[in-house]
PDB file of C-alpha atoms in Angstrom:
ATOM      1  CA  UNK A   1      -1.794   2.194  14.974  1.00 46.00           C
ATOM      2  CA  UNK A   2      -4.408   2.548  14.109  1.00 57.00           C
ATOM      3  CA  UNK A   3      -4.326  -1.427  12.780  1.00 69.00           C
ATOM      4  CA  UNK A   4      -5.763  -3.752  13.183  1.00 74.00           C
ATOM      5  CA  UNK A   5      -3.591  -6.829  15.064  1.00 83.00           C
ATOM      6  CA  UNK A   6      -5.385 -10.579  13.328  1.00 86.00           C
ATOM      7  CA  UNK A   7      -3.971 -13.454  16.121  1.00 86.00           C
ATOM      8  CA  UNK A   8      -2.301 -16.579  15.534  1.00 92.00           C
ATOM      9  CA  UNK A   9      -0.595 -15.433  12.259  1.00 92.00           C
ATOM     10  CA  UNK A  10      -0.501 -18.229  10.800  1.00 95.00           C
ATOM     11  CA  UNK A  11      -3.304 -20.920  11.718  1.00 96.00           C
ATOM     12  CA  UNK A  12      -2.940 -24.583  10.018  1.00 97.00           C
ATOM     13  CA  UNK A  13      -5.580 -26.768  10.193  1.00 96.00           C
ATOM     14  CA  UNK A  14      -7.270 -30.435   8.393  1.00 97.00           C
ATOM     15  CA  UNK A  15     -10.320 -30.200   6.685  1.00 97.00           C
ATOM     16  CA  UNK A  16     -13.463 -30.131   8.512  1.00 97.00           C
ATOM     17  CA  UNK A  17     -12.200 -28.330  11.992  1.00 97.00           C
ATOM     18  CA  UNK A  18     -13.694 -25.086  12.646  1.00 97.00           C
ATOM     19  CA  UNK A  19     -10.568 -21.793  11.900  1.00 97.00           C
ATOM     20  CA  UNK A  20     -10.933 -19.123  15.259  1.00 97.00           C
ATOM     21  CA  UNK A  21      -9.031 -15.619  13.865  1.00 97.00           C
ATOM     22  CA  UNK A  22      -8.796 -12.849  16.348  1.00 96.00           C
ATOM     23  CA  UNK A  23      -8.484  -9.354  15.694  1.00 95.00           C
ATOM     24  CA  UNK A  24      -7.897  -6.915  18.342  1.00 95.00           C
ATOM     25  CA  UNK A  25      -8.147  -2.828  17.930  1.00 94.00           C
ATOM     26  CA  UNK A  26      -7.438   1.285  19.918  1.00 91.00           C
ATOM     27  CA  UNK A  27     -10.078   2.881  18.577  1.00 90.00           C
ATOM     28  CA  UNK A  28     -13.382   2.992  18.483  1.00 90.00           C
ATOM     29  CA  UNK A  29     -15.426   2.428  15.046  1.00 90.00           C
ATOM     30  CA  UNK A  30     -18.625   2.710  13.565  1.00 88.00           C
ATOM     31  CA  UNK A  31     -17.640  -1.304  12.055  1.00 90.00           C
ATOM     32  CA  UNK A  32     -15.490  -3.867  11.440  1.00 94.00           C
ATOM     33  CA  UNK A  33     -14.765  -5.726   8.859  1.00 95.00           C
ATOM     34  CA  UNK A  34     -12.880  -9.385   7.653  1.00 97.00           C
ATOM     35  CA  UNK A  35     -12.168  -9.548   3.782  1.00 97.00           C
ATOM     36  CA  UNK A  36      -9.730 -12.962   1.927  1.00 98.00           C
ATOM     37  CA  UNK A  37      -7.249 -12.948  -0.307  1.00 98.00           C
ATOM     38  CA  UNK A  38      -6.177 -16.123  -2.174  1.00 97.00           C
ATOM     39  CA  UNK A  39      -2.199 -16.405  -3.401  1.00 94.00           C
ATOM     40  CA  UNK A  40      -1.650 -13.557  -6.342  1.00 93.00           C
ATOM     41  CA  UNK A  41      -5.440 -12.011  -5.809  1.00 95.00           C
ATOM     42  CA  UNK A  42      -7.160  -8.844  -4.646  1.00 96.00           C
ATOM     43  CA  UNK A  43      -8.904  -8.887  -1.711  1.00 97.00           C
ATOM     44  CA  UNK A  44     -12.632  -9.911  -1.224  1.00 97.00           C
ATOM     45  CA  UNK A  45     -15.256  -8.609   1.587  1.00 96.00           C
ATOM     46  CA  UNK A  46     -17.043 -11.493   3.677  1.00 97.00           C
ATOM     47  CA  UNK A  47     -18.931  -9.520   6.335  1.00 96.00           C
ATOM     48  CA  UNK A  48     -19.386  -6.579   7.761  1.00 94.00           C
ATOM     49  CA  UNK A  49     -20.632  -5.965  11.908  1.00 95.00           C
ATOM     50  CA  UNK A  50     -21.922  -2.859  13.344  1.00 92.00           C
ATOM     51  CA  UNK A  51     -20.127  -1.302  16.815  1.00 92.00           C
ATOM     52  CA  UNK A  52     -24.220  -2.538  17.440  1.00 93.00           C
ATOM     53  CA  UNK A  53     -23.710  -5.597  16.632  1.00 95.00           C
ATOM     54  CA  UNK A  54     -22.288  -8.423  18.713  1.00 97.00           C
ATOM     55  CA  UNK A  55     -22.455 -11.461  16.702  1.00 97.00           C
ATOM     56  CA  UNK A  56     -22.937 -12.836  12.595  1.00 97.00           C
ATOM     57  CA  UNK A  57     -23.522 -14.982  10.982  1.00 96.00           C
ATOM     58  CA  UNK A  58     -22.656 -15.807   6.761  1.00 95.00           C
ATOM     59  CA  UNK A  59     -23.049 -19.490   5.343  1.00 96.00           C
ATOM     60  CA  UNK A  60     -20.203 -20.915   7.055  1.00 97.00           C
ATOM     61  CA  UNK A  61     -18.806 -17.862   8.784  1.00 97.00           C
ATOM     62  CA  UNK A  62     -19.273 -16.588  11.523  1.00 98.00           C
ATOM     63  CA  UNK A  63     -17.884 -13.031  13.466  1.00 98.00           C
ATOM     64  CA  UNK A  64     -18.182 -11.691  16.710  1.00 98.00           C
ATOM     65  CA  UNK A  65     -17.844  -8.104  17.833  1.00 97.00           C
ATOM     66  CA  UNK A  66     -16.815  -6.741  21.043  1.00 97.00           C
ATOM     67  CA  UNK A  67     -16.641  -2.628  21.460  1.00 95.00           C
ATOM     68  CA  UNK A  68     -15.816  -3.090  25.222  1.00 95.00           C
ATOM     69  CA  UNK A  69     -12.793  -5.469  24.597  1.00 95.00           C
ATOM     70  CA  UNK A  70     -12.426  -3.607  21.348  1.00 95.00           C
ATOM     71  CA  UNK A  71     -11.913  -7.812  19.831  1.00 96.00           C
ATOM     72  CA  UNK A  72     -13.141  -9.495  16.772  1.00 97.00           C
ATOM     73  CA  UNK A  73     -13.762 -13.453  16.123  1.00 97.00           C
ATOM     74  CA  UNK A  74     -13.640 -14.298  12.572  1.00 98.00           C
ATOM     75  CA  UNK A  75     -15.781 -18.929  13.155  1.00 98.00           C
ATOM     76  CA  UNK A  76     -15.099 -20.886  10.103  1.00 98.00           C
ATOM     77  CA  UNK A  77     -16.939 -23.798  10.833  1.00 97.00           C
ATOM     78  CA  UNK A  78     -16.114 -26.621   8.369  1.00 97.00           C
ATOM     79  CA  UNK A  79     -13.227 -25.560   6.939  1.00 97.00           C
ATOM     80  CA  UNK A  80     -12.333 -27.379   3.379  1.00 97.00           C
ATOM     81  CA  UNK A  81      -8.548 -26.496   1.210  1.00 97.00           C
ATOM     82  CA  UNK A  82     -10.106 -24.023  -0.318  1.00 97.00           C
ATOM     83  CA  UNK A  83     -10.732 -22.005   2.149  1.00 98.00           C
ATOM     84  CA  UNK A  84      -7.139 -21.623   2.204  1.00 98.00           C
ATOM     85  CA  UNK A  85      -6.044 -17.777   1.976  1.00 98.00           C
ATOM     86  CA  UNK A  86      -5.272 -14.616   4.290  1.00 97.00           C
ATOM     87  CA  UNK A  87      -8.092 -13.184   6.296  1.00 97.00           C
ATOM     88  CA  UNK A  88      -7.939  -9.535   7.466  1.00 96.00           C
ATOM     89  CA  UNK A  89     -10.034  -7.914   9.394  1.00 96.00           C
ATOM     90  CA  UNK A  90     -10.382  -3.980   9.441  1.00 94.00           C
ATOM     91  CA  UNK A  91     -12.122  -1.502  11.787  1.00 93.00           C
ATOM     92  CA  UNK A  92     -13.960   1.629  10.364  1.00 89.00           C
ATOM     93  CA  UNK A  93     -13.006   4.361  12.470  1.00 85.00           C
ATOM     94  CA  UNK A  94     -15.585   7.180  10.837  1.00 76.00           C
ATOM     95  CA  UNK A  95     -14.636  11.245  11.797  1.00 75.00           C
ATOM     96  CA  UNK A  96     -12.238  11.984  10.253  1.00 73.00           C
ATOM     97  CA  UNK A  97     -11.350   9.156   8.358  1.00 77.00           C
ATOM     98  CA  UNK A  98     -14.706   8.998   6.536  1.00 76.00           C
ATOM     99  CA  UNK A  99     -13.764   6.179   3.264  1.00 80.00           C
ATOM    100  CA  UNK A 100     -11.290   4.496   5.175  1.00 88.00           C
ATOM    101  CA  UNK A 101     -10.352   1.534   6.644  1.00 90.00           C
ATOM    102  CA  UNK A 102      -7.151   0.283   8.822  1.00 92.00           C
ATOM    103  CA  UNK A 103      -5.691  -3.137   8.158  1.00 93.00           C
ATOM    104  CA  UNK A 104      -4.472  -5.736  10.142  1.00 91.00           C
ATOM    105  CA  UNK A 105      -1.475  -7.899   8.653  1.00 92.00           C
ATOM    106  CA  UNK A 106      -3.839 -11.165   7.961  1.00 94.00           C
ATOM    107  CA  UNK A 107      -3.409 -14.359   8.815  1.00 95.00           C
ATOM    108  CA  UNK A 108      -2.184 -17.237   6.666  1.00 96.00           C
ATOM    109  CA  UNK A 109      -4.862 -19.802   6.961  1.00 97.00           C
ATOM    110  CA  UNK A 110      -4.236 -23.201   5.854  1.00 97.00           C
ATOM    111  CA  UNK A 111      -6.493 -26.000   4.815  1.00 97.00           C
ATOM    112  CA  UNK A 112      -5.023 -28.957   4.806  1.00 96.00           C
ATOM    113  CA  UNK A 113      -7.636 -31.836   2.854  1.00 92.00           C
TER     114      UNK A 113
ATOM    115  CA  UNK B   1     -20.618  -6.389 -12.918  1.00 63.00           C
ATOM    116  CA  UNK B   2     -17.488  -5.416 -13.879  1.00 84.00           C
ATOM    117  CA  UNK B   3     -15.065  -5.279 -10.536  1.00 95.00           C
ATOM    118  CA  UNK B   4     -12.746  -2.507 -10.282  1.00 97.00           C
ATOM    119  CA  UNK B   5      -9.715  -2.878 -13.143  1.00 98.00           C
ATOM    120  CA  UNK B   6      -6.394  -3.030 -13.157  1.00 98.00           C
ATOM    121  CA  UNK B   7      -3.682  -2.320 -15.522  1.00 97.00           C
ATOM    122  CA  UNK B   8      -1.088  -4.420 -16.428  1.00 97.00           C
ATOM    123  CA  UNK B   9      -1.695  -7.386 -14.043  1.00 97.00           C
ATOM    124  CA  UNK B  10       2.362  -7.694 -14.618  1.00 97.00           C
ATOM    125  CA  UNK B  11       4.438  -4.974 -14.867  1.00 97.00           C
ATOM    126  CA  UNK B  12       8.798  -6.073 -15.339  1.00 97.00           C
ATOM    127  CA  UNK B  13      10.911  -3.034 -15.709  1.00 96.00           C
ATOM    128  CA  UNK B  14      14.488  -1.476 -14.854  1.00 96.00           C
ATOM    129  CA  UNK B  15      14.288   1.452 -11.696  1.00 96.00           C
ATOM    130  CA  UNK B  16      15.096   4.236 -13.486  1.00 96.00           C
ATOM    131  CA  UNK B  17      12.332   3.855 -15.897  1.00 97.00           C
ATOM    132  CA  UNK B  18       7.999   5.748 -15.142  1.00 97.00           C
ATOM    133  CA  UNK B  19       6.036   3.457 -14.207  1.00 98.00           C
ATOM    134  CA  UNK B  20       2.473   3.409 -14.776  1.00 98.00           C
ATOM    135  CA  UNK B  21      -0.147   1.700 -13.070  1.00 98.00           C
ATOM    136  CA  UNK B  22      -4.022   2.528 -13.944  1.00 98.00           C
ATOM    137  CA  UNK B  23      -7.640   1.669 -12.497  1.00 98.00           C
ATOM    138  CA  UNK B  24     -10.688   1.943 -12.619  1.00 98.00           C
ATOM    139  CA  UNK B  25     -12.877   1.677 -10.410  1.00 97.00           C
ATOM    140  CA  UNK B  26     -16.739   0.137  -9.830  1.00 96.00           C
ATOM    141  CA  UNK B  27     -19.342   2.993 -11.395  1.00 95.00           C
ATOM    142  CA  UNK B  28     -21.262   4.904  -9.166  1.00 92.00           C
ATOM    143  CA  UNK B  29     -18.483   4.264  -6.168  1.00 93.00           C
ATOM    144  CA  UNK B  30     -16.667   7.332  -4.856  1.00 92.00           C
ATOM    145  CA  UNK B  31     -14.372   6.540  -2.846  1.00 94.00           C
ATOM    146  CA  UNK B  32     -11.158   5.346  -4.715  1.00 97.00           C
ATOM    147  CA  UNK B  33      -7.969   4.031  -3.123  1.00 97.00           C
ATOM    148  CA  UNK B  34      -4.306   2.862  -3.437  1.00 98.00           C
ATOM    149  CA  UNK B  35      -2.171   0.329  -1.869  1.00 98.00           C
ATOM    150  CA  UNK B  36       1.154  -1.640  -1.757  1.00 97.00           C
ATOM    151  CA  UNK B  37       1.410  -5.372  -0.325  1.00 96.00           C
ATOM    152  CA  UNK B  38       5.189  -6.269   0.809  1.00 95.00           C
ATOM    153  CA  UNK B  39       5.659  -9.429   3.422  1.00 91.00           C
ATOM    154  CA  UNK B  40       7.699  -7.214   4.881  1.00 90.00           C
ATOM    155  CA  UNK B  41       4.687  -4.054   5.692  1.00 90.00           C
ATOM    156  CA  UNK B  42       1.384  -5.699   5.690  1.00 91.00           C
ATOM    157  CA  UNK B  43      -0.745  -3.837   3.717  1.00 94.00           C
ATOM    158  CA  UNK B  44       0.238  -0.136   3.212  1.00 94.00           C
ATOM    159  CA  UNK B  45      -2.440   2.720   1.855  1.00 95.00           C
ATOM    160  CA  UNK B  46      -0.868   5.339   0.108  1.00 97.00           C
ATOM    161  CA  UNK B  47      -3.259   7.488  -1.924  1.00 97.00           C
ATOM    162  CA  UNK B  48      -7.313   7.373  -1.125  1.00 96.00           C
ATOM    163  CA  UNK B  49      -9.931  10.130  -3.435  1.00 96.00           C
ATOM    164  CA  UNK B  50     -12.818  10.920  -2.529  1.00 93.00           C
ATOM    165  CA  UNK B  51     -15.242  12.783  -5.743  1.00 94.00           C
ATOM    166  CA  UNK B  52     -11.451  12.810  -8.008  1.00 95.00           C
ATOM    167  CA  UNK B  53     -10.038  14.634  -4.874  1.00 96.00           C
ATOM    168  CA  UNK B  54      -6.977  13.491  -2.840  1.00 96.00           C
ATOM    169  CA  UNK B  55      -8.628  13.118   0.814  1.00 93.00           C
ATOM    170  CA  UNK B  56      -4.925  11.717   2.535  1.00 93.00           C
ATOM    171  CA  UNK B  57      -1.084  10.781   0.657  1.00 94.00           C
ATOM    172  CA  UNK B  58       0.431  11.245   3.525  1.00 93.00           C
ATOM    173  CA  UNK B  59       1.180   7.618   2.276  1.00 93.00           C
ATOM    174  CA  UNK B  60       2.688   7.736  -0.705  1.00 95.00           C
ATOM    175  CA  UNK B  61       6.756   7.259   0.052  1.00 87.00           C
ATOM    176  CA  UNK B  62       8.448   9.365  -1.272  1.00 86.00           C
ATOM    177  CA  UNK B  63       7.829  12.689  -4.230  1.00 91.00           C
ATOM    178  CA  UNK B  64       8.436   9.277  -6.538  1.00 96.00           C
ATOM    179  CA  UNK B  65       5.127   8.844  -6.396  1.00 97.00           C
ATOM    180  CA  UNK B  66       2.237  10.709  -7.577  1.00 97.00           C
ATOM    181  CA  UNK B  67      -1.098   9.618  -8.249  1.00 98.00           C
ATOM    182  CA  UNK B  68      -4.553  11.725  -9.736  1.00 97.00           C
ATOM    183  CA  UNK B  69      -7.959  10.821 -10.022  1.00 97.00           C
ATOM    184  CA  UNK B  70      -8.791  12.886 -14.102  1.00 97.00           C
ATOM    185  CA  UNK B  71     -12.702  12.018 -13.910  1.00 95.00           C
ATOM    186  CA  UNK B  72     -15.091   9.405 -11.581  1.00 95.00           C
ATOM    187  CA  UNK B  73     -14.144   6.088 -13.899  1.00 96.00           C
ATOM    188  CA  UNK B  74     -10.190   6.773 -14.034  1.00 96.00           C
ATOM    189  CA  UNK B  75      -7.139   6.939 -11.765  1.00 98.00           C
ATOM    190  CA  UNK B  76      -3.973   6.513 -11.560  1.00 98.00           C
ATOM    191  CA  UNK B  77       0.243   5.830  -9.874  1.00 98.00           C
ATOM    192  CA  UNK B  78       2.556   6.851 -11.341  1.00 98.00           C
ATOM    193  CA  UNK B  79       6.166   6.420  -9.729  1.00 97.00           C
ATOM    194  CA  UNK B  80       9.401   8.127 -11.483  1.00 97.00           C
ATOM    195  CA  UNK B  81      12.018   6.885 -11.173  1.00 96.00           C
ATOM    196  CA  UNK B  82      11.187   3.612  -9.977  1.00 96.00           C
ATOM    197  CA  UNK B  83      13.609   2.632  -7.690  1.00 96.00           C
ATOM    198  CA  UNK B  84      14.027  -1.578  -6.933  1.00 96.00           C
ATOM    199  CA  UNK B  85      12.591  -1.453  -3.695  1.00 95.00           C
ATOM    200  CA  UNK B  86       9.246  -0.378  -4.514  1.00 97.00           C
ATOM    201  CA  UNK B  87       9.204  -3.772  -5.415  1.00 97.00           C
ATOM    202  CA  UNK B  88       5.562  -4.713  -4.227  1.00 97.00           C
ATOM    203  CA  UNK B  89       2.010  -5.723  -5.940  1.00 98.00           C
ATOM    204  CA  UNK B  90      -0.508  -2.652  -6.057  1.00 98.00           C
ATOM    205  CA  UNK B  91      -3.538  -3.011  -5.277  1.00 98.00           C
ATOM    206  CA  UNK B  92      -6.557  -0.363  -5.935  1.00 98.00           C
ATOM    207  CA  UNK B  93     -10.055  -0.544  -4.275  1.00 97.00           C
ATOM    208  CA  UNK B  94     -13.087   1.651  -4.313  1.00 96.00           C
ATOM    209  CA  UNK B  95     -16.455   2.541  -2.026  1.00 93.00           C
ATOM    210  CA  UNK B  96     -19.219   4.301  -1.572  1.00 88.00           C
ATOM    211  CA  UNK B  97     -20.608   4.823   1.199  1.00 79.00           C
ATOM    212  CA  UNK B  98     -23.921   5.857   2.716  1.00 69.00           C
ATOM    213  CA  UNK B  99     -26.051   7.946   3.501  1.00 60.00           C
ATOM    214  CA  UNK B 100     -24.762   6.695   7.576  1.00 62.00           C
ATOM    215  CA  UNK B 101     -21.590   8.100   7.223  1.00 57.00           C
ATOM    216  CA  UNK B 102     -20.543   3.935   7.332  1.00 63.00           C
ATOM    217  CA  UNK B 103     -18.286   2.461   5.151  1.00 65.00           C
ATOM    218  CA  UNK B 104     -19.648  -0.153   2.832  1.00 79.00           C
ATOM    219  CA  UNK B 105     -16.854  -2.724   1.488  1.00 91.00           C
ATOM    220  CA  UNK B 106     -14.011  -1.862  -0.440  1.00 94.00           C
ATOM    221  CA  UNK B 107     -13.666  -3.462  -3.303  1.00 96.00           C
ATOM    222  CA  UNK B 108     -10.332  -5.424  -4.500  1.00 97.00           C
ATOM    223  CA  UNK B 109      -8.525  -4.621  -7.843  1.00 97.00           C
ATOM    224  CA  UNK B 110      -6.361  -8.282  -9.006  1.00 96.00           C
ATOM    225  CA  UNK B 111      -4.027  -5.739  -7.991  1.00 97.00           C
ATOM    226  CA  UNK B 112      -0.471  -5.321 -10.763  1.00 98.00           C
ATOM    227  CA  UNK B 113       2.391  -6.679  -9.383  1.00 98.00           C
ATOM    228  CA  UNK B 114       5.676  -4.456 -10.048  1.00 98.00           C
ATOM    229  CA  UNK B 115       8.969  -5.564  -9.780  1.00 97.00           C
ATOM    230  CA  UNK B 116      12.108  -3.332 -10.531  1.00 97.00           C
ATOM    231  CA  UNK B 117      15.033  -4.966 -11.337  1.00 96.00           C
TER     232      UNK B 117
END
């Protein structure tokens, strides 16, 4: 499968703690993207990291990319109850699949107040 | 700016009936995607279009499923006849590809929750 795989499948933490989610993939990529899905809603784009980048920040989000290991991580610092959602990584492989993203199964994050 | 608009938000119908899901992508986006999400199978890509032309429909589960994009601002996904195993949340998403041939983010609608009884 060309899909990314998130790890862990589920994560439960207290408010104020950091949450780290990992994504592994199998092929070379143009970029990797992270999305959030709140219950009953569509996926929302969080951050995009290009294959020539190693780290990127956006507010409380920090994404790393290691193309040699074909892996990425998403760190949410100082988590809040409102961060409770499913988080998905998606890879852009370009080439003949230009336009398409390959989504993983997601990590369900629960943040307890 | 308006996002991707899907209708209806919920659909409950009996097996054997025809179901039509609708999507209006973001203006200016040249890619449109139809996904299906279930607990068992996660998020599955059914079909996607570029400039209204279907590019890959290999994810369409059966001939009962069909999708059209008659113009840049409208697409439909039709199931005929519907079966209980088609029950899922169906998402439409749109995006644009930059001149650097790298995908920009996909923008999702809030989905249609379909229940086939």
